[in-house]
CSV table of C-alpha atoms and ligand atoms in Angstrom, one decimal:
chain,number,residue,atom,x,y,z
A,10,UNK,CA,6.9,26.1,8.0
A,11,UNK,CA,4.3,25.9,10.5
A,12,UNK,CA,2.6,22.1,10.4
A,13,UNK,CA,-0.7,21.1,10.9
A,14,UNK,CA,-0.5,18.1,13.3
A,15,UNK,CA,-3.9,16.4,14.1
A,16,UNK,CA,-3.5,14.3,17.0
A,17,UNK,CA,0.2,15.7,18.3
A,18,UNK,CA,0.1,14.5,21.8
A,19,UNK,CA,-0.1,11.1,20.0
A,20,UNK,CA,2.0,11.4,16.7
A,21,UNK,CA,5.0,12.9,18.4
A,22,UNK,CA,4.8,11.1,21.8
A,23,UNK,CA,8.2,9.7,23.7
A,24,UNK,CA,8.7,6.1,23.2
A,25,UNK,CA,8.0,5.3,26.8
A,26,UNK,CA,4.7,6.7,26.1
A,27,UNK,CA,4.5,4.4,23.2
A,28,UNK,CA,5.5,1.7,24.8
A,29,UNK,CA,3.2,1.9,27.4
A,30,UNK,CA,0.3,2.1,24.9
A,31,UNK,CA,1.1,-1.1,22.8
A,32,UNK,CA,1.7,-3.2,26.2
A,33,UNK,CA,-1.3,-2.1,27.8
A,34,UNK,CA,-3.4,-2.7,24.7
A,35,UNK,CA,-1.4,-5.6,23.5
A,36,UNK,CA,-2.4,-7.4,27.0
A,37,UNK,CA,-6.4,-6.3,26.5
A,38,UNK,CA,-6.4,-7.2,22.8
A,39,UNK,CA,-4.5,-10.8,23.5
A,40,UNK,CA,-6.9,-11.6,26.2
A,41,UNK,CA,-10.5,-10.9,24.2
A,42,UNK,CA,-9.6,-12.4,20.8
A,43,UNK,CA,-8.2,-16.1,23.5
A,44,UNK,CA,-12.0,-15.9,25.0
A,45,UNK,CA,-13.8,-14.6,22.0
A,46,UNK,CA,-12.2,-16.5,18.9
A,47,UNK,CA,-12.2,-20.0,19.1
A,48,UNK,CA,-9.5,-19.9,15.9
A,49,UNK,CA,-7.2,-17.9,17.9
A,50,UNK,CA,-7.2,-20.0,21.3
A,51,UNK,CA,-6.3,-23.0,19.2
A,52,UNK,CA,-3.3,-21.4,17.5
A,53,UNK,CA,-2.6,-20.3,20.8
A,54,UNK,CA,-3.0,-23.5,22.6
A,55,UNK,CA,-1.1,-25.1,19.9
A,56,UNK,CA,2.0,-23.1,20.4
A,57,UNK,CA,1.2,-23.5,23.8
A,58,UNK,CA,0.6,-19.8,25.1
A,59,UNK,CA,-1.6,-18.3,27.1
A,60,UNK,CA,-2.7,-14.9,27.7
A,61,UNK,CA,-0.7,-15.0,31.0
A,62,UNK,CA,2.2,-14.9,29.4
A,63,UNK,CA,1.8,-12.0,27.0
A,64,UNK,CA,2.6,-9.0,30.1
A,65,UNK,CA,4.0,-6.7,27.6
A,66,UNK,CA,5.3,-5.4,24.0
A,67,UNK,CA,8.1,-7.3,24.6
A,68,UNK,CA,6.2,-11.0,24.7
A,69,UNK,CA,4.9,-10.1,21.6
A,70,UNK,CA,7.5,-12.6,19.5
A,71,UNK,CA,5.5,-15.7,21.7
A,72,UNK,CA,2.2,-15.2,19.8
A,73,UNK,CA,1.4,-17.3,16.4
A,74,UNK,CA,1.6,-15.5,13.3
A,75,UNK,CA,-1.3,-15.4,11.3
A,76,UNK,CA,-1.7,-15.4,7.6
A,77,UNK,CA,-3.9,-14.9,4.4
A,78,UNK,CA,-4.4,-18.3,4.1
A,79,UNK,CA,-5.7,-18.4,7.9
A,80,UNK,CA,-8.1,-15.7,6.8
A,81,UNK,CA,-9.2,-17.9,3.9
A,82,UNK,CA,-9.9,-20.6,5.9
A,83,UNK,CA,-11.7,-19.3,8.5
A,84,UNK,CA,-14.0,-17.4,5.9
A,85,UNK,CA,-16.3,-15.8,6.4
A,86,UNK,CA,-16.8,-15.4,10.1
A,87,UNK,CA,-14.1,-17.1,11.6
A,88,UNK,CA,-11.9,-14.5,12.8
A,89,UNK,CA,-14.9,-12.0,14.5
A,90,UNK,CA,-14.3,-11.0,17.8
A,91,UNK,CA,-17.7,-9.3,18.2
A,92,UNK,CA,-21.2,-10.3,17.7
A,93,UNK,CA,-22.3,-9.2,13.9
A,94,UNK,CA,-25.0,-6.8,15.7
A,95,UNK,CA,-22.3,-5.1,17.1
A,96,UNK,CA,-20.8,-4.7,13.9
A,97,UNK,CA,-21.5,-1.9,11.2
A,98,UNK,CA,-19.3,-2.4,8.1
A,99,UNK,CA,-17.9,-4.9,5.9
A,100,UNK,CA,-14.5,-4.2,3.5
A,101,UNK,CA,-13.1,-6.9,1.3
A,102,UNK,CA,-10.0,-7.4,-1.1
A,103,UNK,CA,-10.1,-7.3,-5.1
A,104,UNK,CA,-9.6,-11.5,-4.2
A,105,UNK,CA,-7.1,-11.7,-7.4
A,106,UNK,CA,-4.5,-14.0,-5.5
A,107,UNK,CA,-7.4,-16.6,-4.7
A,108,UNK,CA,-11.0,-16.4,-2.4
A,109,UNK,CA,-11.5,-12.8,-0.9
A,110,UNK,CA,-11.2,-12.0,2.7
A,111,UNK,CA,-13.7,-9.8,4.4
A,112,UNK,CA,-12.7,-7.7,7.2
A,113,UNK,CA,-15.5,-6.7,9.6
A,114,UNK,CA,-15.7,-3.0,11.4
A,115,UNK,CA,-17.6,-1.5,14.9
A,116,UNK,CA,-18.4,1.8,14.8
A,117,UNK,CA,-15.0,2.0,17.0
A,118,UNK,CA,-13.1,0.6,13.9
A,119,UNK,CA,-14.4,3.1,11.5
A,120,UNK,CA,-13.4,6.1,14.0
A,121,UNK,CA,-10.2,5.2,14.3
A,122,UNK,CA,-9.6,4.4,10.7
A,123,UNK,CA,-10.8,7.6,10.0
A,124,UNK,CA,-8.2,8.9,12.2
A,125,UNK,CA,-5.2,7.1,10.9
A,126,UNK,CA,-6.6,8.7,7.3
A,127,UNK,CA,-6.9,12.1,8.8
A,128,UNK,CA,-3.5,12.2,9.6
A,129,UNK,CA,-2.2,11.3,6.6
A,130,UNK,CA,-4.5,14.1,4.8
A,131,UNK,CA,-3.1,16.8,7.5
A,132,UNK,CA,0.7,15.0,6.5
A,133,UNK,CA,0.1,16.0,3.1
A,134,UNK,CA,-0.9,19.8,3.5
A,135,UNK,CA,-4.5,19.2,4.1
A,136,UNK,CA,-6.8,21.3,6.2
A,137,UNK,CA,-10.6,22.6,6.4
A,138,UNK,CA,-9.9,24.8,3.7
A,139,UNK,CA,-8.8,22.0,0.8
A,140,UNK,CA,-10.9,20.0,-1.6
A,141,UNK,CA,-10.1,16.8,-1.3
A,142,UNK,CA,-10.4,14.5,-4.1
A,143,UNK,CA,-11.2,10.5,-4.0
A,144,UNK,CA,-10.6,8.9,-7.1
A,145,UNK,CA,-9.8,5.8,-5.4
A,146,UNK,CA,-13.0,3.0,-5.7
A,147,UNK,CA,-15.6,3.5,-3.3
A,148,UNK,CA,-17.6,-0.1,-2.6
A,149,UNK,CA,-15.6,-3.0,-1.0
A,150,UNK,CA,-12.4,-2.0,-1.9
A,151,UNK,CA,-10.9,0.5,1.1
A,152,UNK,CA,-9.6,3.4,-1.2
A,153,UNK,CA,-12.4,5.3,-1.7
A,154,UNK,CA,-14.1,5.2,2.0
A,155,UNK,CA,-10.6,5.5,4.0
A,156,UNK,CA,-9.7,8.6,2.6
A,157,UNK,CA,-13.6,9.6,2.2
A,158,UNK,CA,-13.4,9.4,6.4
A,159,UNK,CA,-10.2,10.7,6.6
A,160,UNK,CA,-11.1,14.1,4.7
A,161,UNK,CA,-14.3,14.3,6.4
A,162,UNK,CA,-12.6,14.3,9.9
A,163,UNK,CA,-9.6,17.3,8.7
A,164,UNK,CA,-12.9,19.0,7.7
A,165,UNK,CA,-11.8,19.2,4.5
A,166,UNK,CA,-14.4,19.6,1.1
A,167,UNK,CA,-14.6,16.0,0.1
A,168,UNK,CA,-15.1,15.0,-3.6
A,169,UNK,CA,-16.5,11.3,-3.3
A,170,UNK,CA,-15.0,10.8,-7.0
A,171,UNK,CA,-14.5,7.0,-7.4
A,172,UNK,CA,-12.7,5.9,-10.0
A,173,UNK,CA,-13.1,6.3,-14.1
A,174,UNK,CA,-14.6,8.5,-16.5
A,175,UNK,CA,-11.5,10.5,-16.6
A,176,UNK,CA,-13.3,13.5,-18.4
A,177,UNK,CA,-15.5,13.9,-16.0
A,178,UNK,CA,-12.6,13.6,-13.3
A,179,UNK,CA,-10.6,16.8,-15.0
A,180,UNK,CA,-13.4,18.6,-15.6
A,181,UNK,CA,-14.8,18.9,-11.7
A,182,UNK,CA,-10.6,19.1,-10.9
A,183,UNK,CA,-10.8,22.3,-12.8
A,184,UNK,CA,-14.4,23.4,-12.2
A,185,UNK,CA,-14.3,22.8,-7.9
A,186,UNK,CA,-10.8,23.4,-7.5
A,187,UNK,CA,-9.8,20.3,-6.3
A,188,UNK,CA,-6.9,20.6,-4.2
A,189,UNK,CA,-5.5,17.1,-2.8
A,190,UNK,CA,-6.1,13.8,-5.0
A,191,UNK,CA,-6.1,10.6,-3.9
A,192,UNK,CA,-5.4,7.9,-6.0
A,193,UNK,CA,-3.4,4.4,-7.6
A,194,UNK,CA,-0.1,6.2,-8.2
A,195,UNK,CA,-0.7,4.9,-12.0
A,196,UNK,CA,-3.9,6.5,-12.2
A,197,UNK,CA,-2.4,10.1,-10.8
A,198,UNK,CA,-0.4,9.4,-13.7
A,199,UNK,CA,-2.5,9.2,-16.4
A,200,UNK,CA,-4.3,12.1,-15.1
A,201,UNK,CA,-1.5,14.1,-15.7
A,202,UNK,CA,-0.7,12.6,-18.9
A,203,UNK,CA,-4.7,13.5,-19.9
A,204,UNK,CA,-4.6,16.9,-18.5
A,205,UNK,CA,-1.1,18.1,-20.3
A,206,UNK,CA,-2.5,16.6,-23.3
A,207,UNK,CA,-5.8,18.9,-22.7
A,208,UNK,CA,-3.5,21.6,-21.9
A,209,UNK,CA,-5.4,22.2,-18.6
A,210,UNK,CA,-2.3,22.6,-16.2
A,211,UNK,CA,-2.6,25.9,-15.4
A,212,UNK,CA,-6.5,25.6,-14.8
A,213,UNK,CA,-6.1,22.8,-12.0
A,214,UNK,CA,-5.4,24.1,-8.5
A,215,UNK,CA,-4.3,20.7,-7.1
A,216,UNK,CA,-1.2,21.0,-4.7
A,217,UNK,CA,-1.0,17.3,-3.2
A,218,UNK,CA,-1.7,13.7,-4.3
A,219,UNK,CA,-2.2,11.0,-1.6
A,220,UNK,CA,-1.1,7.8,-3.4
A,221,UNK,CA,-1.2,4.1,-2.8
A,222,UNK,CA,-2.7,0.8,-2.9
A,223,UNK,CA,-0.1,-0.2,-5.6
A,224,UNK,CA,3.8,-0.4,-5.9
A,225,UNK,CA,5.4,2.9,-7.3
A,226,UNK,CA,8.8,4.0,-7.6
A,227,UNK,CA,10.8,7.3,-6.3
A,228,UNK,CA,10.7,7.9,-10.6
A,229,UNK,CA,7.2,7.4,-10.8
A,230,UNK,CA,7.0,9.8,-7.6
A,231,UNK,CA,9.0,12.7,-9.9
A,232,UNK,CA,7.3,12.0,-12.8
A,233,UNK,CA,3.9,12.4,-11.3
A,234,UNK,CA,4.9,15.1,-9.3
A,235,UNK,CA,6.0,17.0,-12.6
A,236,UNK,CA,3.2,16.5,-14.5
A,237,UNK,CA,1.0,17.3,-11.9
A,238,UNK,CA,2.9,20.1,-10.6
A,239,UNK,CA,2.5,18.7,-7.2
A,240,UNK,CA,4.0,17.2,-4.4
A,241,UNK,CA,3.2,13.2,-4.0
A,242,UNK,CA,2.8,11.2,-0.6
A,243,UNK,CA,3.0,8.1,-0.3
A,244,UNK,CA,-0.1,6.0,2.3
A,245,UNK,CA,0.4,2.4,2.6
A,246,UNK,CA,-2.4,0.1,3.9
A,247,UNK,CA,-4.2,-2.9,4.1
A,248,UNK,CA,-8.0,-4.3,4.3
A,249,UNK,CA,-7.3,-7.0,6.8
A,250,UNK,CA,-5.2,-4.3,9.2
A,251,UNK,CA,-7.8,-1.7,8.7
A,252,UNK,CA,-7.4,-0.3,5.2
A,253,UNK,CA,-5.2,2.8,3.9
A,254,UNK,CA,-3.7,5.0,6.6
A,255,UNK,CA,-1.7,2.3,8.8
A,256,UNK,CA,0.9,4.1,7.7
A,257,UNK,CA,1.6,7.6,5.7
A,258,UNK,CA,4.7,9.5,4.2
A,259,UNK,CA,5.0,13.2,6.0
A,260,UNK,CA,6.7,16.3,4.7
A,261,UNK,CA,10.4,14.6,4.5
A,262,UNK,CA,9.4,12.0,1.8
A,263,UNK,CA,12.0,9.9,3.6
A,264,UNK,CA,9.2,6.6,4.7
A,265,UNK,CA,6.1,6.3,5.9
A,266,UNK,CA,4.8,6.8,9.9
A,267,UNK,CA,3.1,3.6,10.8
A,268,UNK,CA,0.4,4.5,13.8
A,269,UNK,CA,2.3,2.9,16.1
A,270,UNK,CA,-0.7,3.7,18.7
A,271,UNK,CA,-2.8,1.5,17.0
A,272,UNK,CA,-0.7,-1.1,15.3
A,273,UNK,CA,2.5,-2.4,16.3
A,274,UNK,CA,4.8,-3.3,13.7
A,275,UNK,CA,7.7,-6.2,13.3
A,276,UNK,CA,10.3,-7.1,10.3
A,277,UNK,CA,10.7,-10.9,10.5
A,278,UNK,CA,13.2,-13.2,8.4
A,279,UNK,CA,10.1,-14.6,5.9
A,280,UNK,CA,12.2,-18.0,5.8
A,281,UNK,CA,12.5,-18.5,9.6
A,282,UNK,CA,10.2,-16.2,11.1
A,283,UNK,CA,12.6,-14.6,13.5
A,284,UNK,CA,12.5,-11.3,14.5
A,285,UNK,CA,14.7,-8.6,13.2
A,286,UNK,CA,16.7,-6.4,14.3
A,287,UNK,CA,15.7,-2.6,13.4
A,288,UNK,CA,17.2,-1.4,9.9
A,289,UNK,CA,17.1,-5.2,8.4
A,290,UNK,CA,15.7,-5.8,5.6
A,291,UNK,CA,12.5,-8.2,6.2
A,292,UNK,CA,8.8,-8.9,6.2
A,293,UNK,CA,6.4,-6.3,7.4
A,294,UNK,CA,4.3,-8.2,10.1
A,295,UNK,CA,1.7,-6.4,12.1
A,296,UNK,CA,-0.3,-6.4,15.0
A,297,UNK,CA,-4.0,-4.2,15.6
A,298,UNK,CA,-4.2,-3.8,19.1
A,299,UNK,CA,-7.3,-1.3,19.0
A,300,UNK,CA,-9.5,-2.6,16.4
A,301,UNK,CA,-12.8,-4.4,17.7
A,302,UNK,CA,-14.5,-6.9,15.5
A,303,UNK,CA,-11.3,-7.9,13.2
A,304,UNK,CA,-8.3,-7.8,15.4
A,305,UNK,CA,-5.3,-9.9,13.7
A,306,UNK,CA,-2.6,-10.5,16.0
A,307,UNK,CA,0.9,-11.4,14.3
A,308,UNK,CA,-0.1,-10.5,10.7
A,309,UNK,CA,2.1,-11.4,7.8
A,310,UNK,CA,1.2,-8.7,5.1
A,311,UNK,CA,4.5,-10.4,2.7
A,312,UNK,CA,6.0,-7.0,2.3
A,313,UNK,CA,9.2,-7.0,2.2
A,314,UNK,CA,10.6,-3.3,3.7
A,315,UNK,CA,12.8,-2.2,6.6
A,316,UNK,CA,12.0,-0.1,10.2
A,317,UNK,CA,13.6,3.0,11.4
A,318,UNK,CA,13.2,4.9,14.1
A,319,UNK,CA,15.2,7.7,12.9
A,320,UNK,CA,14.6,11.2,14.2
A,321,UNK,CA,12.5,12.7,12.1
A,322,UNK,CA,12.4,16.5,10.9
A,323,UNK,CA,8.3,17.1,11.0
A,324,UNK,CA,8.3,15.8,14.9
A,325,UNK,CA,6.4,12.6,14.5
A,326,UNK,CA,7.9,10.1,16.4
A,327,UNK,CA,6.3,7.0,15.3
A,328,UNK,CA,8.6,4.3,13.3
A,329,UNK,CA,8.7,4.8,9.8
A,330,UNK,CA,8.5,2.0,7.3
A,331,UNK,CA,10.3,2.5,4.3
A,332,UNK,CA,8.3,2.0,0.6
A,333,UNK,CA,7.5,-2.0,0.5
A,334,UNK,CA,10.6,-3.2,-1.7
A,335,UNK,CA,8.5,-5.8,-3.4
A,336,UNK,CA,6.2,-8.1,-2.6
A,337,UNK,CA,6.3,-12.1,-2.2
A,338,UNK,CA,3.3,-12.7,-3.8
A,339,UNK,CA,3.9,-9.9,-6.6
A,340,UNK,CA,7.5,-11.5,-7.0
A,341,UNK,CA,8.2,-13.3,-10.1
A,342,UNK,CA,10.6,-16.2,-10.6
A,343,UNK,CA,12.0,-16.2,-14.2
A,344,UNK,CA,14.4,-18.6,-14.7
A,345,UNK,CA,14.9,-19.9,-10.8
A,346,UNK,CA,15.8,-15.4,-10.2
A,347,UNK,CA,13.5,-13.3,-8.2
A,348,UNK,CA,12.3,-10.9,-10.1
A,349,UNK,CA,10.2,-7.9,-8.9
A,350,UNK,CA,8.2,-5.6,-11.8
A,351,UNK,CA,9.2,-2.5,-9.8
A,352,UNK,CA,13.0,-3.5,-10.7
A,353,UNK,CA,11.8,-3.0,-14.0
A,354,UNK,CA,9.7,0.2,-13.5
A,355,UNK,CA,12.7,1.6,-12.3
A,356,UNK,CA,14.7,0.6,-15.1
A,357,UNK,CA,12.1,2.0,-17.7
A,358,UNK,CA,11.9,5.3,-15.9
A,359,UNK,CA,15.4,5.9,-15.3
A,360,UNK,CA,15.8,5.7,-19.1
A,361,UNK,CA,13.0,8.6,-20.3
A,362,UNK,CA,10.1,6.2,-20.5
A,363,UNK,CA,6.8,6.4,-18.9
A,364,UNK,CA,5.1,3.6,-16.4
A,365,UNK,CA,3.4,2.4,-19.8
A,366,UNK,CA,4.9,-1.6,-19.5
A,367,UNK,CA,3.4,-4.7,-19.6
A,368,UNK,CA,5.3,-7.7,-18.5
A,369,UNK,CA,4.8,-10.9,-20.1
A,370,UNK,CA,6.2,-14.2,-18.5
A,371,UNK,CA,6.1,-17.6,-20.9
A,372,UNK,CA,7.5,-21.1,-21.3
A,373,UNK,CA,9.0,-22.2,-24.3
A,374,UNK,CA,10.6,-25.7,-24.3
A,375,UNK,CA,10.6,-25.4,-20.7
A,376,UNK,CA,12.5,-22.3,-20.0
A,377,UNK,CA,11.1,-19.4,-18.8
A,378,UNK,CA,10.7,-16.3,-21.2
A,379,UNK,CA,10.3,-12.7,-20.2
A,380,UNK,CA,9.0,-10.0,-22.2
A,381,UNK,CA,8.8,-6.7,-21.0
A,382,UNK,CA,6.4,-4.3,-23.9
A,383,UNK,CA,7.1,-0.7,-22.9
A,384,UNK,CA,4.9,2.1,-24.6
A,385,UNK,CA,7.6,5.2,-26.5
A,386,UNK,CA,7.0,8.6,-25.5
A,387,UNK,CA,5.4,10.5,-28.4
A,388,UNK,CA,8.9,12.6,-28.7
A,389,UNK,CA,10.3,8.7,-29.2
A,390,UNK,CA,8.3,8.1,-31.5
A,391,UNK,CA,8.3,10.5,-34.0
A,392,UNK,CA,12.2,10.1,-33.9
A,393,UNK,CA,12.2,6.8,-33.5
A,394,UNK,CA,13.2,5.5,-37.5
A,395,UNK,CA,15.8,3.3,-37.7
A,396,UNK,CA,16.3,3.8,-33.8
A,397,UNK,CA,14.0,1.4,-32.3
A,398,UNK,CA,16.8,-1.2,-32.1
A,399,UNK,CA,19.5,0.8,-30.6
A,400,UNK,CA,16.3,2.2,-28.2
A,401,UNK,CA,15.3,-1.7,-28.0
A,402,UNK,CA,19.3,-3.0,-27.2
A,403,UNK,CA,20.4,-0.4,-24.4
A,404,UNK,CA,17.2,-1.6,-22.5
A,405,UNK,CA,18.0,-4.9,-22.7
A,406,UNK,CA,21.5,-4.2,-21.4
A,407,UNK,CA,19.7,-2.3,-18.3
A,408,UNK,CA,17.7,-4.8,-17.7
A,409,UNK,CA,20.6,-7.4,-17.4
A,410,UNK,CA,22.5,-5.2,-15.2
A,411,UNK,CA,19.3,-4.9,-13.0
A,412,UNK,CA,17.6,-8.5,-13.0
A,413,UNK,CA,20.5,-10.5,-13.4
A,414,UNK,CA,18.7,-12.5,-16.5
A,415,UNK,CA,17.8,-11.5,-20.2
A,416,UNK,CA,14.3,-9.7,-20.8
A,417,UNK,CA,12.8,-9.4,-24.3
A,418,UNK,CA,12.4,-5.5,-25.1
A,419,UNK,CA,9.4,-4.3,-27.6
A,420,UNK,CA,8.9,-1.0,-27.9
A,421,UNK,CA,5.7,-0.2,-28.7
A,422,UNK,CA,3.8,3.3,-30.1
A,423,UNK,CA,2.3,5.6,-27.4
A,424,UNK,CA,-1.1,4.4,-26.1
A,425,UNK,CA,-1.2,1.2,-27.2
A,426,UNK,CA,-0.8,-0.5,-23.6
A,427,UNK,CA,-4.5,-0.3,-21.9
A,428,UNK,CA,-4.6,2.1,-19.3
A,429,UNK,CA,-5.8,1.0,-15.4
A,430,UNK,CA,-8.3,2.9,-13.6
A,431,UNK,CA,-7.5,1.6,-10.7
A,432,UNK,CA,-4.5,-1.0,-10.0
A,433,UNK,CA,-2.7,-1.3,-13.4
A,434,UNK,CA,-2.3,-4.7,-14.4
A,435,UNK,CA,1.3,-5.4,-14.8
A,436,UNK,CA,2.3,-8.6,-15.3
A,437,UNK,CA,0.5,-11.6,-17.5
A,438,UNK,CA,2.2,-15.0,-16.5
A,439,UNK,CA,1.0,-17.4,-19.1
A,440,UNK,CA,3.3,-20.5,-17.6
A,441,UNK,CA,0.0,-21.1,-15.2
A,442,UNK,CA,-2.1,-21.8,-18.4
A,443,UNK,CA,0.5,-25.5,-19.1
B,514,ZN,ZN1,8.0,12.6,9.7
């Protein structure tokens, strides 16, 4: 199978040409934010380094880390490294873990996040000859623009989408031959859900789904890729690193490439902030050595994955980052356990159900309570008399085995869970309301 590689000379460059990059960069981008960002020289100064002693890659473990709650603080334009007329664009988070952060862009920025989304299009298949389709939210949320620049630069016909009206979504898939979606992996599922209930499969000519921008499982993954009759990349990103495209899953489905030319990527221990060694199991921190007006050096995202640098079948040569494992803030503690809702995703898929589930964590005479409300498939359903218990006790025994602690089951009848347009909302944790 021939490949479409957009940048090769970058994507499958040696390590020593890697290297080189990052410490070259690294040096530049340390010594602008120290004389351009007031927040970062005191970090700096307070940890006592200077730009002197960052000479390479290798120094990089002597820098501060920097966090959301740094980006909070220094709100709105604390952080800018270049005068606002030198600046073109503003992005911002959906803000549901507390105040927003707003990340700021140059023209530079945009090109190269454009790039980074490119490559992940021409990953998945894409070319000048697809239709790609956005269905992620176009406005302040990255989604929508990222892969709206990314398409644009493969060439490809781009479908500016945005997310709902889900009629109107199948009906131009089927009527402009839409042939790459991007989307929430929950929404890409309840497109296919709609369009097998339609009975449209065989009019849709889609052959690859970007998706990201929420947690999914390899289940989800087959699921969507059945119902779709597609196969499904993964793209992970982040607004205060750029947006989607830092990283993006290639032909081998085995982790995602992190664009190692423009960000460098460590796993640290999240309880001592030590650096790990490759194949550990750790948070993702990262580093933007090219971008402009919004550089963060040191960058803990709280997702939890693992590095490899593996050699990879499709000739990239960048590290690969496996699928984040959970997430610290998403992470739920029931009962003193960590619990994370893609254990129980996994759980609910591995046992015939769909990603229908709602999570619901209580406190009742001060203990923790967890519910988990998981939607039948209509084949359940309509056999389900007298064998919603038995249905209701084997998932409470996989659960068990899975989190370690008992969960509630109700099963509920198909469609009665609200469906998400754009990130589904998983988990409702009333103990905050006490
Ligand atoms: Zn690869």
């Amino acid at each position: 199978m021939t490949e479409h590689y957009y940048q090769p000379d970058i994507e499958c460059a040696s390590r020593e040409q890697i290297k080189k990059w990052q410490s070259e960069r690294l040096v530049k981008q340390v010594r602008h934010v120290y004389e351009h960002v007031p927040y970062y020289r005191k970090m700096m100064e307070e940890k006592q380094v200077t730009p002197d002693d960052i000479q390479s890659v290798e120094d990089l473990h002597k820098l501060p880390f920097i966090t959301k709650d740094d980006l909070r603080d220094a709100y709105p334009y604390g952080l800018l490294a270049k005068p606002l007329k030198d600046c073109v664009r503003i992005q911002s988070t959906s803000g549901t873990t507390g105040r927003r952060v707003v990340a700021f862009y140059t023209q530079h920025d945009l090109d190269l996040w454009d790039d980074c989304c490119a490559r992940a299009i021409m990953a998945a298949g894409g070319t000048n000859e697809d239709v790609v389709h956005v269905c992620y939210g176009y406005g302040l949320f990255t989604g929508g623009p990222g892969l709206n620049g990314g398409s644009h630069k493969v060439g490809s016909l781009t479908l500016p989408m945005s997310s709902g009206n889900t009629d109107r979504q199948i009906q131009f898939m089927c009527d402009l031959g839409s042939t790459i979606l991007c989307c929430t992996p929950s929404y890409a599922a309840y497109l296919g859900e709609s369009i097998n209930e339609r009975g449209l499969k065989d009019q849709i000519k889609l052959k690859a789904g970007i998706f990201g921008a929420e947690a999914w499982t390899e289940e989800m993954r087959r699921d969507i890729e059945k119902s779709l009759g597609i196969k499904a990349y993964d793209i992970y990103g982040l607004t205060e690193i750029s947006g989607p495209g830092v990283a993006f899953e290639c032909s081998e489905q085995t982790g995602m490439h992190i664009n190692e030319d423009h960000f460098i990527a460590e796993i640290i221990d999240p309880n001592t902030g030590e650096v790990l060694p490759e194949g550990e199991k750790g948070e993702l921190v990262f580093t933007s050595i090219t971008k402009e007006a919004f550089p963060l050096l040191r960058y803990r995202t709280r997702d939890i994955c693992v590095l490899s640098r593996e050699k990879c079948s499709c000739g990239r040569t960048h590290v690969k980052m496996s699928k984040p494992m959970g997430r610290s803030d998403d992470m739920l503690i029931v009962k003193g356990v960590n619990v994370f809702p893609s254990q129980i995703e996994t759980v609910l898929l591995n046992k015939g159900y769909a990603a229908n589930y709602q999570i619901i964590v209580d406190r009742v005479n001060n203990s923790d309570t967890i519910e988990v409300q998981v939607e039948m498939t209509p084949e359940m359903f309509s056999d389900s008399l007298g064998r919603m218990e038995e249905r209701e006790k084997e998932l409470v025994g996989a659960l068990k085995a899975m989190l370690g602690i008992y969960a509630k089951v109700k099963l509920v009848a198909p469609k009665s869970i609200e469906r998400s347009e754009g990130k589904a909302k998983r988990v409702v944790d009333k103990r905050h309301l006490y």
